[in-house]
Amino acid sequence: MREQFLEMLISLLENGFSLQESLAVMQRNQQFSWEILQCFTSGLAKGASFAECFYQAGFSLAETTQVQLADIHGNIVVTLKNILNTMQILRKQKKELSKVASYPLLLFLFVLALLFAMRFFLLPSLLQSGMIETSHWSIWLIAYGPFIMVGFILIILCLLVAGWWYAKQQTVIDRGVFLAGLPFIGFLYKMYQTSYFALEWGKMFKQGLEARQILGFMESVNPHSLVASLARELNDALSKGNSLAKELESYPFLLPEFSLIILQGEVKGKLGEELLLYSQLLTKRIVEKIEGWIQWIQPLVFLFVAVLIMAIYIAMFLPMYENVGGIMK
């Protein structure tokens, strides 16, 4: 529903309707969520900003921060289009991921259930029949393999919960540094944050604003956001006479070339255009990277399941074959 709401709102704003007129049209249309429309109409009537209504309607903090910045540079329609495009990309990738991972995941759960069935039903029968020796290594595999797998899964879940809890205890800047240092997703996080800052700074630099003005505006947005926290630290550094490009190098959640583009753009005088182009290129790279990972998930899970199935067959039949071979001799 949020995507449909944004699509309609963007269309109305582009056709010359004001924000209040657009909301009135959508209310008369009666095809959109009443809760979302109520958040905007009642919020604006009470004097709340568009960004505050945006957050109350269920949009994320990152999306709300973009709207707050749009109130500053004035490109509200462009910002809403970027938010809508990101939402559509994420929805598409979630759909692809669920489609790719659902069948292998079900197969993995089936194999895990099969291992437990072997442990509690097949293994006692084999031991009672005397067909296999109790000291054979495959007995240990059948007896403890399922519990080892479940333990491994629980360890991974505990690590994820511990990482999430640790990140929540950190300041916004430290949390960004922590996420940027994680394997696999760390580089993706760096690209996303760099693309985001390049986009927002590019819009304001293109309007002729200076770095200190931009940082001042960014400090005024949600104080709990990474944007405001970074702006405060950069403003303090600039007050001490440090260069913006040099300071940006010290933040691990931003790609190294970002500070280089800032430095070169300040010299050439086309920093806004360069940052906007750089943001577009990074967004394209992020999408390609995620789609590439999704394509690898299914074959890797299938390979893992195939190895498990082979291990099951070996554990079941190898001791029997060895026993039969011993009898034949």
Short mmCIF file of C-alpha atoms in Angstrom, two decimals:
data_model
loop_
_atom_site.label_atom_id
_atom_site.label_comp_id
_atom_site.label_asym_id
_atom_site.label_seq_id
_atom_site.Cartn_x
_atom_site.Cartn_y
_atom_site.Cartn_z
CA MET A 1 0.00 0.00 0.00
CA ARG A 2 2.85 2.42 0.70
CA GLU A 3 4.18 1.96 -2.83
CA GLN A 4 0.75 2.68 -4.33
CA PHE A 5 0.42 5.72 -2.09
CA LEU A 6 3.78 7.11 -3.23
CA GLU A 7 3.06 6.41 -6.90
CA MET A 8 -0.22 8.33 -6.75
CA LEU A 9 1.26 11.17 -4.68
CA ILE A 10 4.17 11.59 -7.10
CA SER A 11 1.81 11.59 -10.08
CA LEU A 12 -0.43 14.26 -8.53
CA LEU A 13 2.48 16.47 -7.46
CA GLU A 14 3.99 16.27 -10.95
CA ASN A 15 0.66 17.36 -12.43
CA GLY A 16 0.57 20.56 -10.41
CA PHE A 17 -1.46 19.52 -7.36
CA SER A 18 -0.36 20.78 -3.97
CA LEU A 19 0.25 18.33 -1.14
CA GLN A 20 -3.12 19.07 0.50
CA GLU A 21 -4.94 18.80 -2.84
CA SER A 22 -3.20 15.50 -3.58
CA LEU A 23 -4.28 14.05 -0.23
CA ALA A 24 -7.85 15.24 -0.81
CA VAL A 25 -7.93 13.54 -4.22
CA MET A 26 -6.69 10.28 -2.72
CA GLN A 27 -9.27 10.47 0.05
CA ARG A 28 -12.05 10.84 -2.52
CA ASN A 29 -10.57 7.98 -4.53
CA GLN A 30 -11.01 5.59 -1.56
CA GLN A 31 -8.47 3.12 -2.96
CA PHE A 32 -5.67 3.86 -0.53
CA SER A 33 -5.02 2.97 3.09
CA TRP A 34 -7.17 5.10 5.38
CA GLU A 35 -4.53 4.86 8.13
CA ILE A 36 -1.79 6.33 5.91
CA LEU A 37 -4.01 9.16 4.65
CA GLN A 38 -5.17 9.89 8.20
CA CYS A 39 -1.56 10.22 9.39
CA PHE A 40 -0.91 12.88 6.76
CA THR A 41 -4.18 14.82 6.96
CA SER A 42 -4.38 14.93 10.76
CA GLY A 43 -0.65 15.53 11.12
CA LEU A 44 -0.56 18.44 8.68
CA ALA A 45 -3.69 19.91 10.28
CA LYS A 46 -1.88 19.93 13.65
CA GLY A 47 1.13 21.71 12.14
CA ALA A 48 3.44 18.71 11.77
CA SER A 49 5.98 18.71 8.95
CA PHE A 50 5.65 16.48 5.91
CA ALA A 51 8.62 14.42 7.15
CA GLU A 52 6.99 13.87 10.56
CA CYS A 53 3.79 12.69 8.87
CA PHE A 54 5.92 10.46 6.65
CA TYR A 55 7.41 8.74 9.70
CA GLN A 56 4.03 8.41 11.43
CA ALA A 57 2.65 6.71 8.31
CA GLY A 58 5.08 3.82 8.80
CA PHE A 59 7.99 4.79 6.58
CA SER A 60 11.49 4.01 7.85
CA LEU A 61 13.87 6.44 9.57
CA ALA A 62 16.15 6.47 6.51
CA GLU A 63 13.23 7.31 4.21
CA THR A 64 12.02 10.01 6.61
CA THR A 65 15.49 11.55 6.73
CA GLN A 66 15.50 11.80 2.94
CA VAL A 67 12.19 13.68 3.08
CA GLN A 68 13.60 16.02 5.75
CA LEU A 69 16.53 16.80 3.47
CA ALA A 70 14.13 17.29 0.56
CA ASP A 71 12.43 20.03 2.60
CA ILE A 72 15.81 21.76 2.56
CA HIS A 73 16.88 21.38 -1.07
CA GLY A 74 13.32 21.45 -2.45
CA ASN A 75 13.48 18.35 -4.68
CA ILE A 76 10.59 16.62 -2.95
CA VAL A 77 9.28 14.85 -6.07
CA VAL A 78 12.75 13.58 -7.02
CA THR A 79 13.28 12.35 -3.46
CA LEU A 80 9.92 10.55 -3.40
CA LYS A 81 10.81 8.91 -6.73
CA ASN A 82 14.12 7.71 -5.27
CA ILE A 83 12.34 6.30 -2.21
CA LEU A 84 9.75 4.57 -4.41
CA ASN A 85 12.45 3.14 -6.68
CA THR A 86 14.36 1.76 -3.68
CA MET A 87 11.19 0.18 -2.27
CA GLN A 88 10.42 -1.46 -5.63
CA ILE A 89 13.97 -2.80 -5.95
CA LEU A 90 13.87 -4.24 -2.41
CA ARG A 91 10.47 -5.84 -3.01
CA LYS A 92 11.70 -7.40 -6.24
CA GLN A 93 14.86 -8.73 -4.59
CA LYS A 94 12.93 -10.13 -1.60
CA LYS A 95 10.60 -11.91 -4.01
CA GLU A 96 13.54 -13.34 -5.97
CA LEU A 97 15.30 -14.42 -2.78
CA SER A 98 12.22 -16.18 -1.41
CA LYS A 99 11.68 -17.90 -4.76
CA VAL A 100 15.30 -19.03 -4.99
CA ALA A 101 15.74 -20.10 -1.36
CA SER A 102 12.34 -21.60 -0.48
CA TYR A 103 12.74 -25.01 -2.21
CA PRO A 104 16.35 -25.65 -1.07
CA LEU A 105 15.37 -24.61 2.46
CA LEU A 106 12.47 -27.08 2.50
CA LEU A 107 14.81 -29.77 1.18
CA PHE A 108 17.31 -28.97 3.93
CA LEU A 109 14.59 -29.26 6.59
CA PHE A 110 13.55 -32.60 5.09
CA VAL A 111 17.13 -33.90 5.29
CA LEU A 112 17.40 -32.69 8.88
CA ALA A 113 14.16 -34.52 9.75
CA LEU A 114 15.53 -37.62 7.99
CA LEU A 115 18.68 -37.48 10.12
CA PHE A 116 16.63 -37.38 13.31
CA ALA A 117 14.47 -40.28 12.05
CA MET A 118 17.64 -42.31 11.43
CA ARG A 119 18.93 -41.40 14.87
CA PHE A 120 15.83 -42.46 16.80
CA PHE A 121 14.37 -45.26 14.62
CA LEU A 122 16.92 -46.75 12.21
CA LEU A 123 20.00 -46.71 14.43
CA PRO A 124 18.50 -48.74 17.32
CA SER A 125 17.27 -51.38 14.84
CA LEU A 126 20.68 -51.67 13.18
CA LEU A 127 22.44 -52.01 16.53
CA GLN A 128 20.01 -54.70 17.72
CA SER A 129 20.39 -56.68 14.49
CA GLY A 130 24.15 -56.87 14.91
CA MET A 131 24.67 -55.91 11.25
CA ILE A 132 27.10 -53.15 12.18
CA GLU A 133 29.70 -52.69 14.86
CA THR A 134 28.98 -50.17 17.58
CA SER A 135 32.52 -48.79 17.29
CA HIS A 136 32.17 -47.87 13.60
CA TRP A 137 32.60 -44.15 12.85
CA SER A 138 29.30 -44.01 10.94
CA ILE A 139 27.43 -44.87 14.15
CA TRP A 140 28.87 -41.75 15.72
CA LEU A 141 27.82 -39.73 12.65
CA ILE A 142 24.24 -40.99 12.76
CA ALA A 143 24.01 -40.62 16.55
CA TYR A 144 25.43 -37.12 16.89
CA GLY A 145 25.16 -35.61 13.39
CA PRO A 146 21.62 -34.18 13.80
CA PHE A 147 22.48 -32.58 17.13
CA ILE A 148 25.68 -31.08 15.71
CA MET A 149 23.71 -29.53 12.85
CA VAL A 150 21.06 -28.09 15.18
CA GLY A 151 23.79 -26.81 17.49
CA PHE A 152 25.55 -25.15 14.54
CA ILE A 153 22.29 -23.43 13.52
CA LEU A 154 21.70 -22.26 17.10
CA ILE A 155 25.25 -20.88 17.31
CA ILE A 156 24.68 -18.87 14.12
CA LEU A 157 21.37 -17.53 15.49
CA CYS A 158 23.03 -16.60 18.79
CA LEU A 159 25.81 -14.77 16.95
CA LEU A 160 23.24 -12.84 14.91
CA VAL A 161 21.29 -11.87 18.04
CA ALA A 162 24.51 -10.90 19.86
CA GLY A 163 25.63 -8.81 16.89
CA TRP A 164 22.25 -7.07 16.73
CA TRP A 165 22.32 -6.38 20.48
CA TYR A 166 25.90 -5.08 20.32
CA ALA A 167 25.05 -2.76 17.42
CA LYS A 168 22.03 -1.37 19.31
CA GLN A 169 24.29 -0.39 22.23
CA GLN A 170 26.63 1.66 20.04
CA THR A 171 26.36 5.25 18.92
CA VAL A 172 25.08 5.78 15.38
CA ILE A 173 28.61 6.39 14.06
CA ASP A 174 30.08 3.36 15.86
CA ARG A 175 27.19 1.23 14.60
CA GLY A 176 27.99 2.29 11.05
CA VAL A 177 31.65 1.37 11.57
CA PHE A 178 30.61 -2.01 13.02
CA LEU A 179 28.29 -2.83 10.10
CA ALA A 180 30.91 -1.75 7.57
CA GLY A 181 33.36 -4.25 9.08
CA LEU A 182 31.07 -7.27 8.76
CA PRO A 183 31.99 -9.90 6.15
CA PHE A 184 29.96 -10.00 2.93
CA ILE A 185 27.36 -7.37 3.85
CA GLY A 186 29.95 -4.84 5.04
CA PHE A 187 30.98 -3.78 1.53
CA LEU A 188 27.33 -3.62 0.48
CA TYR A 189 26.61 -1.36 3.47
CA LYS A 190 29.50 0.92 2.49
CA MET A 191 28.18 1.23 -1.06
CA TYR A 192 24.66 1.98 0.17
CA GLN A 193 25.73 4.70 2.63
CA THR A 194 28.12 6.26 0.13
CA SER A 195 25.41 6.28 -2.54
CA TYR A 196 22.98 7.87 -0.11
CA PHE A 197 25.34 10.65 0.99
CA ALA A 198 26.48 11.27 -2.59
CA LEU A 199 22.86 11.66 -3.70
CA GLU A 200 21.83 14.07 -0.92
CA TRP A 201 25.01 16.12 -1.01
CA GLY A 202 24.95 16.20 -4.80
CA LYS A 203 21.47 17.76 -4.80
CA MET A 204 22.52 20.52 -2.40
CA PHE A 205 25.92 21.19 -3.96
CA LYS A 206 24.17 21.49 -7.33
CA GLN A 207 22.00 24.26 -5.88
CA GLY A 208 25.12 26.22 -5.01
CA LEU A 209 25.22 25.55 -1.28
CA GLU A 210 28.59 25.34 0.47
CA ALA A 211 29.81 22.46 2.60
CA ARG A 212 29.23 24.25 5.92
CA GLN A 213 25.67 25.15 4.91
CA ILE A 214 24.93 21.56 3.88
CA LEU A 215 26.31 20.17 7.12
CA GLY A 216 24.28 22.71 9.07
CA PHE A 217 21.11 21.58 7.31
CA MET A 218 21.96 17.92 7.88
CA GLU A 219 22.47 18.55 11.59
CA SER A 220 18.86 19.75 11.78
CA VAL A 221 17.33 16.44 10.67
CA ASN A 222 16.52 13.54 13.02
CA PRO A 223 19.26 13.64 15.72
CA HIS A 224 19.31 9.82 15.94
CA SER A 225 20.14 9.40 12.24
CA LEU A 226 23.58 8.74 10.80
CA VAL A 227 23.20 11.86 8.64
CA ALA A 228 22.90 14.23 11.62
CA SER A 229 25.60 12.48 13.67
CA LEU A 230 28.10 12.57 10.80
CA ALA A 231 27.25 16.21 10.04
CA ARG A 232 27.96 17.20 13.66
CA GLU A 233 31.38 15.53 13.65
CA LEU A 234 32.30 16.97 10.26
CA ASN A 235 31.20 20.45 11.32
CA ASP A 236 33.43 20.24 14.40
CA ALA A 237 36.35 19.11 12.23
CA LEU A 238 35.83 21.93 9.73
CA SER A 239 35.72 24.43 12.59
CA LYS A 240 39.23 23.27 13.51
CA GLY A 241 40.46 23.96 9.97
CA ASN A 242 40.45 20.39 8.63
CA SER A 243 39.41 19.71 5.05
CA LEU A 244 36.14 17.91 4.29
CA ALA A 245 37.76 15.39 1.93
CA LYS A 246 40.42 14.49 4.50
CA GLU A 247 37.87 13.97 7.27
CA LEU A 248 35.68 11.72 5.13
CA GLU A 249 38.60 9.29 4.73
CA SER A 250 38.42 8.44 8.44
CA TYR A 251 34.92 6.93 8.22
CA PRO A 252 35.04 3.23 7.27
CA PHE A 253 31.36 3.14 6.23
CA LEU A 254 32.13 5.44 3.28
CA LEU A 255 34.05 4.22 0.24
CA PRO A 256 37.55 5.73 -0.20
CA GLU A 257 36.74 7.18 -3.62
CA PHE A 258 33.97 9.31 -2.10
CA SER A 259 36.49 11.64 -0.44
CA LEU A 260 38.51 11.73 -3.67
CA ILE A 261 35.44 12.83 -5.66
CA ILE A 262 34.78 15.56 -3.06
CA LEU A 263 38.36 16.78 -3.39
CA GLN A 264 38.43 16.77 -7.20
CA GLY A 265 34.91 18.20 -7.49
CA GLU A 266 35.79 21.17 -5.29
CA VAL A 267 38.68 21.95 -7.62
CA LYS A 268 36.69 21.54 -10.86
CA GLY A 269 33.58 23.31 -9.57
CA LYS A 270 31.18 20.56 -10.69
CA LEU A 271 30.89 18.67 -7.43
CA GLY A 272 27.08 18.42 -7.48
CA GLU A 273 26.92 16.79 -10.92
CA GLU A 274 29.78 14.40 -10.12
CA LEU A 275 28.18 13.25 -6.86
CA LEU A 276 24.80 12.63 -8.50
CA LEU A 277 26.42 10.59 -11.26
CA TYR A 278 28.50 8.68 -8.71
CA SER A 279 25.36 7.90 -6.70
CA GLN A 280 23.64 6.48 -9.80
CA LEU A 281 26.64 4.26 -10.57
CA LEU A 282 26.79 2.97 -6.99
CA THR A 283 23.07 2.19 -6.96
CA LYS A 284 23.50 0.17 -10.15
CA ARG A 285 26.46 -1.70 -8.63
CA ILE A 286 24.47 -2.49 -5.47
CA VAL A 287 21.61 -3.98 -7.48
CA GLU A 288 24.01 -6.04 -9.62
CA LYS A 289 25.88 -7.27 -6.53
CA ILE A 290 22.71 -8.40 -4.73
CA GLU A 291 21.31 -10.09 -7.84
CA GLY A 292 24.63 -11.89 -8.29
CA TRP A 293 24.50 -13.17 -4.70
CA ILE A 294 20.91 -14.33 -5.13
CA GLN A 295 21.91 -16.38 -8.19
CA TRP A 296 24.58 -18.17 -6.12
CA ILE A 297 22.35 -18.96 -3.14
CA GLN A 298 20.33 -21.76 -4.73
CA PRO A 299 23.24 -23.81 -6.17
CA LEU A 300 25.22 -23.47 -2.93
CA VAL A 301 22.28 -24.66 -0.81
CA PHE A 302 21.64 -27.53 -3.24
CA LEU A 303 25.32 -28.50 -3.06
CA PHE A 304 25.20 -28.48 0.74
CA VAL A 305 22.05 -30.62 0.76
CA ALA A 306 23.61 -33.03 -1.76
CA VAL A 307 26.65 -33.46 0.51
CA LEU A 308 24.33 -34.17 3.44
CA ILE A 309 22.41 -36.79 1.46
CA MET A 310 25.66 -38.46 0.39
CA ALA A 311 26.81 -38.49 4.00
CA ILE A 312 23.53 -40.12 5.04
CA TYR A 313 23.89 -42.90 2.46
CA ILE A 314 27.51 -43.50 3.37
CA ALA A 315 26.69 -43.60 7.08
CA MET A 316 23.84 -46.06 6.46
CA PHE A 317 25.33 -48.51 3.99
CA LEU A 318 29.11 -48.40 4.40
CA PRO A 319 29.18 -50.39 7.68
CA MET A 320 26.75 -52.92 6.18
CA TYR A 321 28.95 -53.41 3.11
CA GLU A 322 32.01 -53.77 5.31
CA ASN A 323 30.20 -56.32 7.46
CA VAL A 324 29.05 -58.29 4.40
CA GLY A 325 32.59 -58.15 3.03
CA GLY A 326 33.92 -59.57 6.28
CA ILE A 327 31.40 -62.44 6.19
CA MET A 328 32.30 -63.29 2.57
CA LYS A 329 35.93 -63.62 3.53
#
